[in-house]
Short mmCIF file of C-alpha atoms (C1' of nucleotides) in Angstrom, two decimals:
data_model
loop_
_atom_site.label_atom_id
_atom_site.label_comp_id
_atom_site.label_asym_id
_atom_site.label_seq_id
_atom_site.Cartn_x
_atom_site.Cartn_y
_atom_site.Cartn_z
CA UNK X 1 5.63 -42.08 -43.95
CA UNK X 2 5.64 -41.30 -47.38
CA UNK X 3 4.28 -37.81 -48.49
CA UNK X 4 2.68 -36.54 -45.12
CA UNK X 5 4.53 -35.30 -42.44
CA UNK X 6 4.18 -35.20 -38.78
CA UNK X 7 2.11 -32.18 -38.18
CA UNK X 8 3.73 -31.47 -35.13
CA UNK X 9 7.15 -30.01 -36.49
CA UNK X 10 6.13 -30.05 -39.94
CA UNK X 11 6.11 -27.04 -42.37
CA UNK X 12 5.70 -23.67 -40.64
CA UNK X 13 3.39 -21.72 -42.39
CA UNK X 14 -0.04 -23.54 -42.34
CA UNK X 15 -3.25 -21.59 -43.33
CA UNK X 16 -5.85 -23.19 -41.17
CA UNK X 17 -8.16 -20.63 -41.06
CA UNK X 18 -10.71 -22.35 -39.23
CA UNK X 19 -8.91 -24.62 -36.94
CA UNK X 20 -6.70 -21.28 -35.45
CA UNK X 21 -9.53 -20.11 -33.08
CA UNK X 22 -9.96 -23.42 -31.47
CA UNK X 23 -6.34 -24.18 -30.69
CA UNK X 24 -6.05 -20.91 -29.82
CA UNK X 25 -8.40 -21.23 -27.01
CA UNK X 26 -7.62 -24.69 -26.40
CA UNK X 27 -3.83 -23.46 -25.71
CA UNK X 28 -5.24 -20.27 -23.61
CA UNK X 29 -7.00 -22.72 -21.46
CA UNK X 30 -4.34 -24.57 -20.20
CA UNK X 31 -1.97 -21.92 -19.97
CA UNK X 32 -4.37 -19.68 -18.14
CA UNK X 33 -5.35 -22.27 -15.58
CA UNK X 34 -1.80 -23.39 -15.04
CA UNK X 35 -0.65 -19.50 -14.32
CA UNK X 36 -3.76 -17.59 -13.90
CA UNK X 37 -4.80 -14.45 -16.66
CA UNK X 38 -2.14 -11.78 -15.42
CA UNK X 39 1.16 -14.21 -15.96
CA UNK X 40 0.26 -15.41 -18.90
CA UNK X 41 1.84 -13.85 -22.26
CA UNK X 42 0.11 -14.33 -25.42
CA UNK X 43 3.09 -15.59 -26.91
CA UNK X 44 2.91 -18.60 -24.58
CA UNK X 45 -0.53 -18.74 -26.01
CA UNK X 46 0.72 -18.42 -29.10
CA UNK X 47 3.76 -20.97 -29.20
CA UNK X 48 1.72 -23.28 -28.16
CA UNK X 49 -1.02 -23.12 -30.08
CA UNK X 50 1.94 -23.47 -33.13
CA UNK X 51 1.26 -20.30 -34.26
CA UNK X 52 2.85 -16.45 -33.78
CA UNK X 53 1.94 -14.11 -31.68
CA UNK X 54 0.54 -11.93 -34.30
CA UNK X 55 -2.03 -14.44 -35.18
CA UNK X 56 -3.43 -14.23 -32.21
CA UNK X 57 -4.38 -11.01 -32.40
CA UNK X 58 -5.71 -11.58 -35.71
CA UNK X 59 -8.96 -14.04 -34.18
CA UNK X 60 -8.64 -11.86 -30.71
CA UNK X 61 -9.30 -8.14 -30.17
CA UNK X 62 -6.82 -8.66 -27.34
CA UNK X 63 -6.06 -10.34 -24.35
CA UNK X 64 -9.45 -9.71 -22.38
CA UNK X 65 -11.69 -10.85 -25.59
CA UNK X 66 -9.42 -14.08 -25.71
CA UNK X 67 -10.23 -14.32 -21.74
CA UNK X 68 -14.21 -13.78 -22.58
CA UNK X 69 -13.65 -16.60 -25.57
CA UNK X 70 -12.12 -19.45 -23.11
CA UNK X 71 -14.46 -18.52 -19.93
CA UNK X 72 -17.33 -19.20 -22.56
CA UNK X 73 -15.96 -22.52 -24.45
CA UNK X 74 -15.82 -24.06 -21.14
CA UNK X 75 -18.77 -22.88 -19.53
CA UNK X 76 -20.94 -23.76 -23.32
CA UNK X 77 -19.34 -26.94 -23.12
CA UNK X 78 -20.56 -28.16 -19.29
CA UNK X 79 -23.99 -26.19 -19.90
CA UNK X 80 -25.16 -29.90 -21.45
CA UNK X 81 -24.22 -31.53 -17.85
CA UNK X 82 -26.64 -29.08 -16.00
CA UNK X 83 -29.72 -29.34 -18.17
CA UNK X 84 -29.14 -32.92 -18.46
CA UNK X 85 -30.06 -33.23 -14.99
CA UNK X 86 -32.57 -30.30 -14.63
CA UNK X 87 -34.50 -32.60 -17.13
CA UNK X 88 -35.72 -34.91 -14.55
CA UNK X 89 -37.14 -32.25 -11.98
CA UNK X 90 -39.85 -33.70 -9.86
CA UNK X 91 -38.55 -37.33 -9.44
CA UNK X 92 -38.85 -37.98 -5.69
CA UNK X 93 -35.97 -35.79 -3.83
CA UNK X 94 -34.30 -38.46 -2.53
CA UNK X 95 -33.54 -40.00 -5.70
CA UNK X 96 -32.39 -36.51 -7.11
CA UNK X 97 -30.14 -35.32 -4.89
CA UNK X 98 -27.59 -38.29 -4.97
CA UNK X 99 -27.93 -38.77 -8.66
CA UNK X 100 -27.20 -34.83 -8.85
CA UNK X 101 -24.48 -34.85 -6.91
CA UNK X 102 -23.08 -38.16 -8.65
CA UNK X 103 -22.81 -35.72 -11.64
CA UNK X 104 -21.26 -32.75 -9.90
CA UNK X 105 -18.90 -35.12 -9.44
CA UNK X 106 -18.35 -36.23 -12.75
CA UNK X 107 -18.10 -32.35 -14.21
CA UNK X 108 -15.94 -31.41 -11.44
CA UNK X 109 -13.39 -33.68 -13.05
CA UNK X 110 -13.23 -31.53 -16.20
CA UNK X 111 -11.74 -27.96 -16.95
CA UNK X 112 -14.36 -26.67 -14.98
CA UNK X 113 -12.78 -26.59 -11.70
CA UNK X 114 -9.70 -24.52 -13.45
CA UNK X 115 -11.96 -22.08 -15.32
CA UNK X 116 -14.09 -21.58 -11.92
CA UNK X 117 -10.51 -20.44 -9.83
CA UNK X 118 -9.90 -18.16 -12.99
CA UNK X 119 -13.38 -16.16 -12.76
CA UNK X 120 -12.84 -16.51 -9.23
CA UNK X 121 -9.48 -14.84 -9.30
CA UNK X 122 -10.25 -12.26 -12.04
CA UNK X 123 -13.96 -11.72 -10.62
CA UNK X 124 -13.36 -8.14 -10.22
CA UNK X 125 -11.53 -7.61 -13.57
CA UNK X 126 -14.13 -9.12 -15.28
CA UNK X 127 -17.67 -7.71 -14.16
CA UNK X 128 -19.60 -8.83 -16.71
CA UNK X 129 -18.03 -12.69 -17.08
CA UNK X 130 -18.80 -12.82 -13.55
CA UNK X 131 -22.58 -11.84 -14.71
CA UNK X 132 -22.63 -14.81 -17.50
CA UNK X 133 -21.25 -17.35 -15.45
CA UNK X 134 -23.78 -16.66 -12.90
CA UNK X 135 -26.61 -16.49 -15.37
CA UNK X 136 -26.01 -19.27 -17.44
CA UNK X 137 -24.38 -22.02 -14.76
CA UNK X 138 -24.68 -20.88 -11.10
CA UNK X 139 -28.41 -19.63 -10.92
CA UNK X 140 -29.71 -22.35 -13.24
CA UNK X 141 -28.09 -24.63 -10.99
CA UNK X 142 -29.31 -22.98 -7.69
CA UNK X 143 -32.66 -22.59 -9.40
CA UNK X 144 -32.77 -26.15 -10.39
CA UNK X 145 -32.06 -27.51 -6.60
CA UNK X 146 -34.04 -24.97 -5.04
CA UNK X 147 -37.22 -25.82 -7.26
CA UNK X 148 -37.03 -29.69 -6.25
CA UNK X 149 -36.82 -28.82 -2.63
CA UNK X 150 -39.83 -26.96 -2.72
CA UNK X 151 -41.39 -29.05 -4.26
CA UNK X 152 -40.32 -31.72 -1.78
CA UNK X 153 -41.81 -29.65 1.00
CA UNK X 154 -44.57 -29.31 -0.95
CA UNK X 155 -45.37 -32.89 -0.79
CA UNK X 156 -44.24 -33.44 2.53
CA UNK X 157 -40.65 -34.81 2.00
CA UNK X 158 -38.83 -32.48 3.33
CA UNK X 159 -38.40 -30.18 6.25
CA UNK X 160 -39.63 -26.42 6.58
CA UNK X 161 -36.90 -24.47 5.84
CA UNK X 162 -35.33 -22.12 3.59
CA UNK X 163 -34.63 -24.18 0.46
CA UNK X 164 -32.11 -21.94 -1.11
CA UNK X 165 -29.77 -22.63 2.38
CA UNK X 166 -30.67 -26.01 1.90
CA UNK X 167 -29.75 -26.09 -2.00
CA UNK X 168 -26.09 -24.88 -0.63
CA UNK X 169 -26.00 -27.26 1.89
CA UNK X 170 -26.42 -29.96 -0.93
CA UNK X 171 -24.22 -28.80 -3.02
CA UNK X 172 -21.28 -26.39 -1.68
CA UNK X 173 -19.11 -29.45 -0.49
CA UNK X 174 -18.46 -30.49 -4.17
CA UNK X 175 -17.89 -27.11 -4.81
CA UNK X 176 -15.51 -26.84 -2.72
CA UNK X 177 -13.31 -29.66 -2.73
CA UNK X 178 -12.73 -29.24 -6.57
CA UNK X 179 -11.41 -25.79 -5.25
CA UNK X 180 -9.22 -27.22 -2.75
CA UNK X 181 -7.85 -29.41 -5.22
CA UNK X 182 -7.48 -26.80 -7.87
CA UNK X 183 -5.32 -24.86 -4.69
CA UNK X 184 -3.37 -27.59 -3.62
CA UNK X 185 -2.98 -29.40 -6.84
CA UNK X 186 0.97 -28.71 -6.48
CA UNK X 187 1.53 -29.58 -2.88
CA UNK X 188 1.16 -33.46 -1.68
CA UNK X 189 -1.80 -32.66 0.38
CA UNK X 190 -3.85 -35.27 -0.32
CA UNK X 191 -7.45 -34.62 -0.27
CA UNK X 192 -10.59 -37.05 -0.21
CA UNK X 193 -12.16 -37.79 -3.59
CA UNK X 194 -15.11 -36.56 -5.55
CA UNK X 195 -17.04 -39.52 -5.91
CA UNK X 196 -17.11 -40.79 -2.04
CA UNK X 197 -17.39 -36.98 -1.15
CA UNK X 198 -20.66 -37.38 -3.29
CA UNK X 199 -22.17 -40.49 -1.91
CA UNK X 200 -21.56 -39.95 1.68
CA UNK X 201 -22.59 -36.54 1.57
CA UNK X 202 -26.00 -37.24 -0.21
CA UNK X 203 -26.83 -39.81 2.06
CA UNK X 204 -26.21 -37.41 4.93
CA UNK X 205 -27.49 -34.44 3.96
CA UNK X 206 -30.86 -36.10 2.32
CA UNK X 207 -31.28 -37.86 5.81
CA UNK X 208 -31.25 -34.28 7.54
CA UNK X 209 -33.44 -32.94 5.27
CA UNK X 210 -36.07 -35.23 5.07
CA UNK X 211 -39.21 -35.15 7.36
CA UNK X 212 -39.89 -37.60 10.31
CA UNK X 213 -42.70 -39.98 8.81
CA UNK T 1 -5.62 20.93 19.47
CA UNK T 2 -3.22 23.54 19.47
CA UNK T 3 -0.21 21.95 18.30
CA UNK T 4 -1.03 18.39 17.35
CA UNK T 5 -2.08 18.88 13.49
CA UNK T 6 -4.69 16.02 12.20
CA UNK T 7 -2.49 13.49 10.94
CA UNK T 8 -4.21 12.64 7.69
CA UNK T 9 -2.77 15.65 5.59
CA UNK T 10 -0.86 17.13 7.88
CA UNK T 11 2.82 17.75 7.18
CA UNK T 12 4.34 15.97 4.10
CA UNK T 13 7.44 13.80 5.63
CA UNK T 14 7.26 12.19 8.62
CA UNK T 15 9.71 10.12 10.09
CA UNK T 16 7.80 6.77 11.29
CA UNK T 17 10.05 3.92 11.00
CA UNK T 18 7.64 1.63 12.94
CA UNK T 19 4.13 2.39 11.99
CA UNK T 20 4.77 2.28 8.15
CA UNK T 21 5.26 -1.11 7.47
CA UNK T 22 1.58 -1.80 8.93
CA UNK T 23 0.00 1.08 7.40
CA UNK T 24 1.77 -0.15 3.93
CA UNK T 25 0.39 -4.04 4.67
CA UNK T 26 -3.18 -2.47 5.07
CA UNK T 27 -3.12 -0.29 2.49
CA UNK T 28 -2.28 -3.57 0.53
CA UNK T 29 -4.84 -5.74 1.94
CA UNK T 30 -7.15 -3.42 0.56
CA UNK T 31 -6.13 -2.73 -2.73
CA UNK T 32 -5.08 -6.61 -3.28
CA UNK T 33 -8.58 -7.30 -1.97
CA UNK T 34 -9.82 -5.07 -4.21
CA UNK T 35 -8.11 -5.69 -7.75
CA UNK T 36 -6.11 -8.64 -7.19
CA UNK T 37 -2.13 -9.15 -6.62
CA UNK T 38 -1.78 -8.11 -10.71
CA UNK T 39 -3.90 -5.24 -11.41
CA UNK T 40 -2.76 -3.28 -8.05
CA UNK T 41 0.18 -0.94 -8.81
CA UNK T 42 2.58 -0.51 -6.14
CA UNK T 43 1.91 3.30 -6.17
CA UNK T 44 -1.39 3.14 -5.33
CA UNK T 45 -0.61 1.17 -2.70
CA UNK T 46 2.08 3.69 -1.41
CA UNK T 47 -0.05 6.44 -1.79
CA UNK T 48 -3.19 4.92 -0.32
CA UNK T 49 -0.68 4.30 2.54
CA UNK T 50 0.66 8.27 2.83
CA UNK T 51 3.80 7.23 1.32
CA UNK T 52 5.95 7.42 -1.68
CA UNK T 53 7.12 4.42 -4.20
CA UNK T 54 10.48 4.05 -2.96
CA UNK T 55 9.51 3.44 0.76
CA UNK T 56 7.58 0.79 0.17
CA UNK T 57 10.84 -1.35 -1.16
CA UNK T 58 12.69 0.42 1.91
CA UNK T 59 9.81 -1.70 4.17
CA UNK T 60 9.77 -5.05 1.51
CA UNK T 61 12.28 -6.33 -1.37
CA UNK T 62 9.75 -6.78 -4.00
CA UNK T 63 5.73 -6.88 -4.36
CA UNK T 64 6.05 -10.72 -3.51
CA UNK T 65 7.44 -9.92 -0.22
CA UNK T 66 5.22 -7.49 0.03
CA UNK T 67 2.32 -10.10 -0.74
CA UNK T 68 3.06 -12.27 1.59
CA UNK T 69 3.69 -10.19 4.20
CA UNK T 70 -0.16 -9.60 3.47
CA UNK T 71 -1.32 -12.57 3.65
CA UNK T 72 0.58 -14.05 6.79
CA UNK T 73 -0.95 -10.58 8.51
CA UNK T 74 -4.44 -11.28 7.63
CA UNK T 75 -3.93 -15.44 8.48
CA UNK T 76 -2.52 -14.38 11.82
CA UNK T 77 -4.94 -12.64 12.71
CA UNK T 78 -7.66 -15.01 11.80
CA UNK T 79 -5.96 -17.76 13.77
CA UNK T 80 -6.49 -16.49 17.47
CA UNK T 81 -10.12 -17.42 16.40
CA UNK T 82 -9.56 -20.97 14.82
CA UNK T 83 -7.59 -21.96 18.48
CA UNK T 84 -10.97 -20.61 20.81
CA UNK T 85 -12.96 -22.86 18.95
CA UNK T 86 -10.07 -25.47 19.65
CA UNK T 87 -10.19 -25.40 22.93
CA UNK T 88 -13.63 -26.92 24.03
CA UNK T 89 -13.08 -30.07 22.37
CA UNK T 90 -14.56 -32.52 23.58
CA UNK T 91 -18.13 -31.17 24.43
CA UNK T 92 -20.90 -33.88 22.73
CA UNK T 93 -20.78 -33.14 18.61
CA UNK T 94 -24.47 -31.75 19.21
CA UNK T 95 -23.10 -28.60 20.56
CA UNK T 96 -20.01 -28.48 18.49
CA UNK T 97 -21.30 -28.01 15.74
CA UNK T 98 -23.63 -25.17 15.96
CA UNK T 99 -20.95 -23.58 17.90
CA UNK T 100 -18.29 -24.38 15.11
CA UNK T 101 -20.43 -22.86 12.08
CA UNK T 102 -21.48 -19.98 14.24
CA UNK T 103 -17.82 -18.72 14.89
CA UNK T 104 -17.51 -19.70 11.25
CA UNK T 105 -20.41 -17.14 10.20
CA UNK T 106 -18.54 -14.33 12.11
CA UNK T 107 -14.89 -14.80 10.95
CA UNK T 108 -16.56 -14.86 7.65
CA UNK T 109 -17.63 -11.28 8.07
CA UNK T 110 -13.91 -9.90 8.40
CA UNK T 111 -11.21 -9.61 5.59
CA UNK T 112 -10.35 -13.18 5.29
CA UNK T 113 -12.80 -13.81 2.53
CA UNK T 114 -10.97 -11.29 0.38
CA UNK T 115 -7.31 -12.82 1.30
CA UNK T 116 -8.78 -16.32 0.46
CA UNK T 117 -9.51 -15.20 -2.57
CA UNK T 118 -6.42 -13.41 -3.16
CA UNK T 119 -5.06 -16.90 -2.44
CA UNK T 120 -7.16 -19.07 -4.33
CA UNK T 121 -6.08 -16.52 -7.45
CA UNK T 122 -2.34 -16.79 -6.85
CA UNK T 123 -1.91 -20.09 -6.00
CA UNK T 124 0.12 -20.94 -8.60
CA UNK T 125 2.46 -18.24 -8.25
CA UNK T 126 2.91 -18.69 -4.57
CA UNK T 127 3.06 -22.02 -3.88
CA UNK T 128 4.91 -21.50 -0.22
CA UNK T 129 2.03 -19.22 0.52
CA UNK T 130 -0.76 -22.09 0.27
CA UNK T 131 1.33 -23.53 2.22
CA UNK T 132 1.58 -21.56 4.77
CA UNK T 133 -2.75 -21.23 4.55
CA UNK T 134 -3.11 -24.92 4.84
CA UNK T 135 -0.76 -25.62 7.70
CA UNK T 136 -2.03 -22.97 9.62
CA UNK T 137 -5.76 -22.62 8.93
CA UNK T 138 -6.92 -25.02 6.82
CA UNK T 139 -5.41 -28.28 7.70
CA UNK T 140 -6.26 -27.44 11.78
CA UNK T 141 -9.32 -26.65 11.16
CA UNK T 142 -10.12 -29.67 9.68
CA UNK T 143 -7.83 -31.84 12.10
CA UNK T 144 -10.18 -30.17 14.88
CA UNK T 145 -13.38 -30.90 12.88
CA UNK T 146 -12.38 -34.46 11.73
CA UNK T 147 -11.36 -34.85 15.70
CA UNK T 148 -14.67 -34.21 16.84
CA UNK T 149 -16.40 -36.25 14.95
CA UNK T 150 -14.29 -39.20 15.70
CA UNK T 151 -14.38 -38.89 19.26
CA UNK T 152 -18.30 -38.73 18.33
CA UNK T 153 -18.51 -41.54 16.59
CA UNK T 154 -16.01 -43.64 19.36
CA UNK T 155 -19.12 -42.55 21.53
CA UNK T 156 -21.76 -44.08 19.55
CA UNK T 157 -23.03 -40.40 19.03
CA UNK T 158 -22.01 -40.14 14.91
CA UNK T 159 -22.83 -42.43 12.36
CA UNK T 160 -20.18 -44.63 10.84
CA UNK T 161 -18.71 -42.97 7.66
CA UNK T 162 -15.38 -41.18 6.75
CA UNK T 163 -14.84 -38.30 9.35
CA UNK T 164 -13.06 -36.25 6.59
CA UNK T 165 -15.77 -36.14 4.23
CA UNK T 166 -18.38 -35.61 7.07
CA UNK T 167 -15.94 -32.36 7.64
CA UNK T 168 -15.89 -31.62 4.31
CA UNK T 169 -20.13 -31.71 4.77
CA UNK T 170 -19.88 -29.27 7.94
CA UNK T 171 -17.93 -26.90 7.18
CA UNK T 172 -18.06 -26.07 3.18
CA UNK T 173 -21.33 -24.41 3.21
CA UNK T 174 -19.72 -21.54 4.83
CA UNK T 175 -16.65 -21.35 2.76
CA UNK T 176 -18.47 -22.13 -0.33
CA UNK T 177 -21.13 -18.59 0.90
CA UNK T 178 -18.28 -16.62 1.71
CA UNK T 179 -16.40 -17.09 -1.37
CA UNK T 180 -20.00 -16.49 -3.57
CA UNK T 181 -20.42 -13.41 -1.56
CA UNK T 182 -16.77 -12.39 -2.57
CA UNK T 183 -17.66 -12.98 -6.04
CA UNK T 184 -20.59 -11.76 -6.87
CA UNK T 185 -19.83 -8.52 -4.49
CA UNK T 186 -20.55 -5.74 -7.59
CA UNK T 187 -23.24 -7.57 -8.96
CA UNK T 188 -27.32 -6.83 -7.74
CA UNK T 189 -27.67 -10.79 -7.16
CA UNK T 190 -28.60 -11.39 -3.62
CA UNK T 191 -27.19 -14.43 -1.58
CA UNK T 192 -28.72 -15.65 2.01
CA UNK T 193 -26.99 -14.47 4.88
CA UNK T 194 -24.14 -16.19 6.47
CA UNK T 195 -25.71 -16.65 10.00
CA UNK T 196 -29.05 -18.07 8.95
CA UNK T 197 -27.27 -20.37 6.91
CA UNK T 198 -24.76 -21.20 9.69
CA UNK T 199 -28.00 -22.38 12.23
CA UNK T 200 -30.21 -24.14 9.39
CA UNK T 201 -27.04 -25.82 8.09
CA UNK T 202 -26.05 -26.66 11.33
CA UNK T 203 -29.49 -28.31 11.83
CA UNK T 204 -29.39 -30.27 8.72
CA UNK T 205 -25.97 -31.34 8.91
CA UNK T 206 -26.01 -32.59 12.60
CA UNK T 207 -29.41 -34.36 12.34
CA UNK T 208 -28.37 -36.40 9.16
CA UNK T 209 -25.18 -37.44 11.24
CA UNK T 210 -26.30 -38.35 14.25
CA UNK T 211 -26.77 -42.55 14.96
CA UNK T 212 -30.19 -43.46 15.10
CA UNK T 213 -31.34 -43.88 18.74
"C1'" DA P 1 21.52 26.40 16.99
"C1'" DC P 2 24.18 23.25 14.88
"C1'" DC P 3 25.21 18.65 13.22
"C1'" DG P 4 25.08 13.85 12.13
"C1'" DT P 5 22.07 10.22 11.14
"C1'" DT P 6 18.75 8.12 8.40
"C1'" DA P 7 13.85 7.80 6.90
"C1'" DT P 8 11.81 9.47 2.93
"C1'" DT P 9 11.41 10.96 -1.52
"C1'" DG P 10 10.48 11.08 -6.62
"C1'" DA P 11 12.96 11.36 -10.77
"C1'" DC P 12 14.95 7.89 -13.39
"C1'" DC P 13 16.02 3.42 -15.47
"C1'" DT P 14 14.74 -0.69 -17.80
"C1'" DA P 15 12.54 -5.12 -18.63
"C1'" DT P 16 8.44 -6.78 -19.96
"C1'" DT P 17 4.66 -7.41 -22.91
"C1'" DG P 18 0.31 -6.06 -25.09
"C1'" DG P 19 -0.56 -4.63 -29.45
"C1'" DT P 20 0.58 -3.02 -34.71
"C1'" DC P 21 1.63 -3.63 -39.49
"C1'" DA P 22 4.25 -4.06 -43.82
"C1'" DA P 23 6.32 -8.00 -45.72
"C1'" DT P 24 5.95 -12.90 -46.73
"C1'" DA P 25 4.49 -17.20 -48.31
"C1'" DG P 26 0.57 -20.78 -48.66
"C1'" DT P 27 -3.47 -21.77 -51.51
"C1'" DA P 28 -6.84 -21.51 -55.18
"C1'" DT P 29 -7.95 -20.32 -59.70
"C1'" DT P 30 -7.07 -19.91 -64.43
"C1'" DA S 1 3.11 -21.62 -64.61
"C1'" DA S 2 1.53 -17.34 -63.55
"C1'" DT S 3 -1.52 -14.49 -60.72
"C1'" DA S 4 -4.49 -12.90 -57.16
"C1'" DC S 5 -5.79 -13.32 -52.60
"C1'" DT S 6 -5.13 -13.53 -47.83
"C1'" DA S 7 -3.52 -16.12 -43.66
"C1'" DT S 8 0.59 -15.76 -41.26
"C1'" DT S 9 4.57 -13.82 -39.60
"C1'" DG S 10 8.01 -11.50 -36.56
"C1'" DA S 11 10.32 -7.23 -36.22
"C1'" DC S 12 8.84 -3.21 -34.19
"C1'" DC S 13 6.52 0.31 -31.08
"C1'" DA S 14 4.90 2.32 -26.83
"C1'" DA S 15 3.12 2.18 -22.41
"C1'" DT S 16 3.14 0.45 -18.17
"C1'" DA S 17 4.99 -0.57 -13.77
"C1'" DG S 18 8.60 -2.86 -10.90
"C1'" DG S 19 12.67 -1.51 -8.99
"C1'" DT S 20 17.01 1.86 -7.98
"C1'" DC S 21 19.42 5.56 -5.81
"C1'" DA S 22 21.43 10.18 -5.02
"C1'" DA S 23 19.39 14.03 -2.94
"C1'" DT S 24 16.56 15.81 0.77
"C1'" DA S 25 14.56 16.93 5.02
"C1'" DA S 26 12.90 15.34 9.59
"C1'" DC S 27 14.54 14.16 14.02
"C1'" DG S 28 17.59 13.31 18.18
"C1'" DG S 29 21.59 14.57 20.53
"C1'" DT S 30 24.86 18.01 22.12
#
DNA sequence: ACCGTTATTGACCTATTGGTCAATAGTATT
DNA sequence: AATACTATTGACCAATAGGTCAATAACGGT
């Protein structure tokens, strides 16, 4: 109580040097997925991040580099999730696949979903974000799936077929619901959730994949 | 020949009160589809349409209107194909199916990728407008899908499970392609084709949901 | 041919907002 | 306490683009 105040409304000017980037981007995140890139103004951004509008511009070029800077925080920050998993790569496929999609579910729950409908929506804005989120999350991802279902053929667990269609059959529902919910966050649709989505669908689609003994 | 100029450049003004609002709402679907709702001026779109500024607000009050004028054209359009499929529906969930994500493939070919993405990107401006997409495609096409399988599973055909998320299973493949395709459009990555994925999914999907005989 | 109607135009207005910068005020050092 | 340094500010600028409207010219009717 005594000599520090609440930060919130305390004094005005603050040098935080350090800190500034951060709650920059942590304001830009929200603010972005709530209205999308084009409706946003920086000095949303900037309010509240607690800080002016010419700040902004003082740790971002502009408005597209502060874009590039939030697409990567989030991305950087689920990258752990997917290598987490590609660690275990030739465990028997049908105790991958639901312990894969147990974690989709789990990221899916974060920011991600958000950021995804942003590079979705800006896609062709934003050529080259498009490139690093497919490089550094999508193909890893597709790579990882794809690379256990071979192998699963390989051995004899699973059916002939082409294992990158089968690598979207695994995976594209959780994809898509956390779109749908993104979508119809606002309305009262009510939609099923991630984690049954994941355990039903793992059980189905690892029963249609794998061979007839 | 003789008198009938070619209409592309011929004469400067011409009086078409009835053609221009369609040649204005597909000039739009293709620039929206193209750069999103922000990034396309409403000049371009008049010109790409043969027309100037001010007679596109003669035709629509405001680029909103003019938005969703787009997107109810292209959803309209689409939905002739959602009610064939609704028609048969009570043939065994073994044909269904195949038949379903088959028609799915080929709607997936036209423009309604592109809107869903305009959609998925503006959702939080236009609220009314998901809306409008999940009462009218989204929410039948699931109803029909969710249908089937219940009926299926009534029959002893379909395992026991949630019919929603089994829906979810069928159909997201498809969406989740057709949005990736959308996406990564400029890029050089490559992505399966929708049909093949349509039969092998359709494969997969059906054989890990039908009851053990 | 003439005229009245109205679809069409494009110059114009103006609100918005990304972006700049000289002034200001925290902070560290002495 | 005085000084130097620089993080922060917010008034300001300029460009862009949505939206308006009086003037214009295409068309139908007589």
């Amino acid at each position: 109580m005594s000599g520090s105040e609440k930060v919130g409304g305390g004094r005005r000017r603050e040098r935080r040097k350090d800190d500034r980037p951060a709650e920059i981007i942590d304001a830009a995140i929200e603010l972005f997925g709530e209205s999308g890139f084009g409706a946003t103004r920086l000095e949303d951004v900037a309010r509240r991040a607690g800080v002016s509008k010419g700040t902004v511009f003082v740790y971002f070029a502009n408005k597209e580099e502060l874009f590039r800077a939030v697409a990567q925080t989030v991305l950087a920050s689920k990258l752990g999730g997917v290598r987490s998993v590609a660690t275990d790569f030739d465990r028997p496929v049908a105790e991958l696949i639901p312990a894969l999609l147990e974690q989709a579910a789990q990221v899916m729950e974060s920011r991600l979903p958000a950021m995804i409908r942003l590079l979705i929506a800006e896609a062709r804005q934003f050529p080259d974000l498009v490139r690093v989120w497919h490089d550094e999350v999508a193909s890893k991802m597709l790579a990882l799936v794809t690379g256990a279902i071979r192998a699963g053929q390989d051995r004899g667990e699973i059916k002939a077929g082409d294992p990158r269609i089968f690598a979207i059959s695994i995976i594209s529902p959780m994809f898509t619901l956390a779109i749908f919910r993104e979508v119809f966050a606002e309305t009262d649709i009510d939609l099923p959730d991630l984690g049954p989505l994941a355990r039903q669908h793992a059980a189905t689609i690892l029963c249609g994949m794998l061979a007839p003994k």
